Amino acid sequence: APQFTMKLTTTTANDADVEWLNTLKQGIDARSGGRIKVEVYPASQLGSAPRTIEGVTMGTVEVALNASGFYEGLDPRFGVLSATGIFDSMEQGNKVLNDPEIRKLLSTYGASKGYEVLSVFMHTPVAVVTTKPFKTLNDIQSKKIRVPGSPLFLHTFKALGAAPLSMSLGEVLPAMQNGTIDGAVGGNTIFTSLKFYDVTKSMTYLPSTHIAVVAIINSQFLKSIGPELSAIVKEEARKADEHIYKWAIEDSEKSRKLWEQNGGKSYTLDGADAALFVKDAGASAEAVFSGNAKQQADYKVFKAVAEKYRKN
Amino acid sequence: MSFALGFLPVLFLLCGFPIFIVLIASASVALVFFMQMPMPVLHQTLFGALDSYPLLAVPFFIYAGELMGRGSITTRIVDFVQEGVGPVRGSVGLTTVGTSAIFGAISGVSAASVATIGRAMLPALRKDKYPEPFSAGLITAMGAIDVVIPPSVPMIIYASAAQQSLPKLYAAGVIPGILISLMVAAYVIWFASKHKIGAERKFHWRPFLHATARSAWALGAPVIILGGIYGGIFSPTEAAAVACVYSMFVTCVVFKELRLRDVLEIARTTALFTSQILIIVACASVFGWLLTVNQVPANLIEWINGLAVPHWMLLLTVNILLLAVGCFIDPISAILLLSPLLVPMMQAIGVDAIHFGIIMTVNLAIGLFHPPFGINIFVAQSVLGLDLKTIYRGIIPFLLIYLAALILITYVPWISLGSMRMLMG
Amino acid sequence: MVDKLVNRVETLLALILIGAVLLNCVNIAGRYFFNYSITGADELQIFGMIAISFIGLFVVSWRQRHLRMDVLVRNAPPWLQVMLEVAERVLTLAVALLLLFVSFEYVARMFQLGITSENVGLPMWIPHAVITIGFALTAAVTVVQIVARCRAVFAAGKKAGEV
Ligand code: NA
Ligand code: NA
C-alpha cells in the first residue's frame, strides 16, 4: 500500500498545466515503486487558485500549479514573472527560466513560508480578445478591458489609455457578448478552449509578454517522504519541464490555428506601436516594482538574464 | 469512511439537527477518525465555497425582494397581474410560471429566484386560495428554471470545466426552459380547473388601467434590469445590486413608504437569511471536497463505465447518478467533479457535449428542489417562512413534471441542439 | 446582555450588506459613465458576504433559526425530543470548538505568511478571521444556552422536590 498521498492541483483543463501534472504523476508512479500515490485534480476540483496555493502552505494539498500572477499575494516577487520585456518568446523564456542564476533565485522563494518552487515554465503568449479589432494602440483608447488581478496589468493598460477592470472569469464572456466590456487579457489557449470565437473574432498578441506558470510544493511533505523520494519528485519535475517546453509551444500554436479555423483573426502590433507598448509596459513595471526593494532587485536579475538569451 | 460520509449524515438529518451541523459534523468525524488529512482543509473549504462573485446575487436579490415586499412594489405588481389576466383559470399560478421564466432571464442563481418570486407571488397565490403545498411546490420548483434559462451560473461552470462554448450552451437552454415552463403551466391550468380556483373575477378596463398606472414604477424594476443586462450596462450579478437600489429609491423616495430605518431593518433580516442559507452552501462544499479526495465520483463513474449496457441505458444510468448526486451536492461542485469524467464518456457514445451540458443542468436543477438537500427548499423555508412538510408535499407533482421533461430532453437531442442552431444561426 | 450584543452584531452585518450594494452600484456607474473601475470592489463585496454568513451564524444560533429537516422529530415522544435537543447542543458546541481551534490556527498561519488578496492587497488573515470569530461567538452562545437550559431543569427539579 502507498505510504504517502500526493494531491496535484490546477484550475485549468486540457492545457500545459494538466499535461505537466500528468507527466509528473507518470514519472513518480514509475520510480517510487508504489510508495507515493499521486492524484491529479484539474479544473478547480479542489478549489480556486488562491485557495489551493494557501492549501500548499497549510499542507492540505501537496502541489499547486497556476499562472505566476496568482502567487503575488504569497510573495510579491512572483510579480516579476508577468512583466513585459523579459520573455520575448516561449523558447527564449524557457531558456531564461532554466538559467542557473534564475533557478537559484527562485529556489530562495518560500524558504520561510513552508513551500518550495518545484517548477516554472512558459505557458502561453498573452493576447487580448476584443469586440472590435485591436491593431494599433489607438484602438484600445478608453476601452473597458478585463485584466488579470495583477497591479502590473492594471498599471500598464491604464498607462496605454484603456480602462482596465477586474471581473470574475466566468462573467467575462457573457459581458463581452452584451457589450458590458470591450475586451479581455489572457493566455491565448484559454480563449480558444473556452471558445471565445463564438463571441468575437479579434485576438491581438501582445509583444514580449507571456504567461509563466509556477508549481509549488509543500516543504513538510518533501521532508516527510525522505531524501530518496524527495529527490525522485524533484528529478521527475525537471523531466516534466523538459517534456512541457515543446508541448506548450505546440499547444499554443494549435490554439492559434484553431482560432483562425473558427473564423478568428490574429493580430500583432506593428513595429512602432509594439516598441511603444514594450516601453510603456516597461515603465509600468519600473513604477510598480519601485515600491518594493526585493521586487526591484529580482526584476533587475531577470532583465539581465533575459538579455543574455536575446539573439541580436 | 462510509460510516462518516454515508451513515452519519442520514442519522443526523433524521434527528432533525441543523443542516449545517449535519454536514460539518459528519465531515469532521471523517477527518478526525478516518483520514490522514490535515484539519486546515475544513477552514480552507468553508472560506473557498463562499469566495465566489456570482454568489453575491443571493443576498442582493433577497434584499431586493424584501424591500419590494415590505413596500408596496410587490402588491402593486400582483394587482396589475390579477386585473390583467381576468377570468382565466389558474391565472395567478400561470403568472408565477411566467415571472419565474422572466426572472430566469435576469438571474443565474436559482436561490435568488425563489426568494424574489416567492416574495412577490406567494401573497397573490394565497389571496386566490391556492392550497399552500401547491404554492410552495410551484415556487420552489419554478425557481429551478433559473439555471436552465440563460444566464446560468451552473452553465458557466460547465462551459469552463468541459471546455464548451458558453453562448452555445446558453442558446441550447432556451427551448428546454420554455418546454419545462409550458409543462408546468399545463399542470397549473389542470389543477386550477379541477379545484375551481380563481375564475370569479371578470376583466374590466377601468380597474386594469388603474392598476397599470399604480404599478408603473414597480414594473420599472424588471424593465431596467433586463434592459441593463442585455444592453451591456451591467452583469447579471450586478443586476441584483441595481435591483436593491432601485427598490430603495422607489419605496423611500417615490412612494415614501419606507424610511431609512426600515431599509436598515430589512437589511438585518436579509443578513440573517443570507447566513442561514450560505452556511449550508459552505458546509456542503466541505462534504464535496471529502467525497472528491476519497475518489467517490471517480469510482462511481468507473463502475458505470464497466456496466457495458446499451447507450440508452447508459444515458439513463448517468441521469440517475446525476439526480442522486444533485440531492446531496450543490450543482457547482457536482459539475466540477463530474463533467471532466462524464463528458468524454458521453462523447464516446455520440452524445453532443452541448446537449449533455443541458442534460446535466436540468438534472442539477432538479437537485435544487429535490429533498433533502435542495437549496431552494431551504430558501423557501427561511425567506418565505414555509413549513418544511408543506414544501415536501407540494414538490412531488412538480418533481414528476421535471422528470418527464428530463426524459424528453435526454432522448430528443433536437430540443437542445435545435434551440442552439436556431439562436446561434 | 447577549440579546444586546446579538442586535449590535446584526446591525453591523446589515451595514456591511448595504455597503456592498452601494459599492457595487458605484462601480457600475464609474465604469459606465467615467470609464473608471474601483480596483477590488468585487473582492470587498465577497469578503462582506463571507462575514455576513459566518458571523451571522452566531445570530442564527442565538435566535435558534437554523434550517433543519424536523418533519419526523416534531411528532417524536417528548423524552426523545429532550434527548435530541441535548445531543444537538453538545454536538454544536463540539463542532464550534473544533472549528474555532482549526480556524484560529489557519488565520494565525495566514498572518505569519503575510498573504495578501489579489486585487486590493488586503492581508488575507482579516477576511479569514470572520470564520474564527463566527465559531467563537457560536461556541459562546451555545454554552450560554446549555447553562440556561441546565438551570431551568435544575429549578424545575427543585420545585418538584419541594412539593
Ligand atoms: Na437564468
Ligand atoms: Na441538491
mmCIF file of C-alpha atoms and ligand atoms in Angstrom, chain B residues 104-105 107-108 146-147 149-152, ligand 1:
data_model
loop_
_atom_site.group_PDB
_atom_site.id
_atom_site.type_symbol
_atom_site.label_atom_id
_atom_site.label_comp_id
_atom_site.label_asym_id
_atom_site.label_seq_id
_atom_site.Cartn_x
_atom_site.Cartn_y
_atom_site.Cartn_z
ATOM 1 C CA GLY B 104 -34.632 33.286 -15.162
ATOM 2 C CA ALA B 105 -33.502 35.609 -17.933
ATOM 3 C CA SER B 107 -30.525 35.913 -12.729
ATOM 4 C CA GLY B 108 -28.173 32.965 -12.894
ATOM 5 C CA ASP B 146 -33.492 29.937 -13.453
ATOM 6 C CA VAL B 147 -30.443 27.762 -14.140
ATOM 7 C CA ILE B 149 -32.770 29.712 -18.892
ATOM 8 C CA PRO B 150 -29.673 31.849 -19.531
ATOM 9 C CA PRO B 151 -27.832 33.433 -17.765
ATOM 10 C CA SER B 152 -26.922 30.463 -15.619
HETATM 11 NA NA NA D 1 -31.059 32.215 -15.567
#
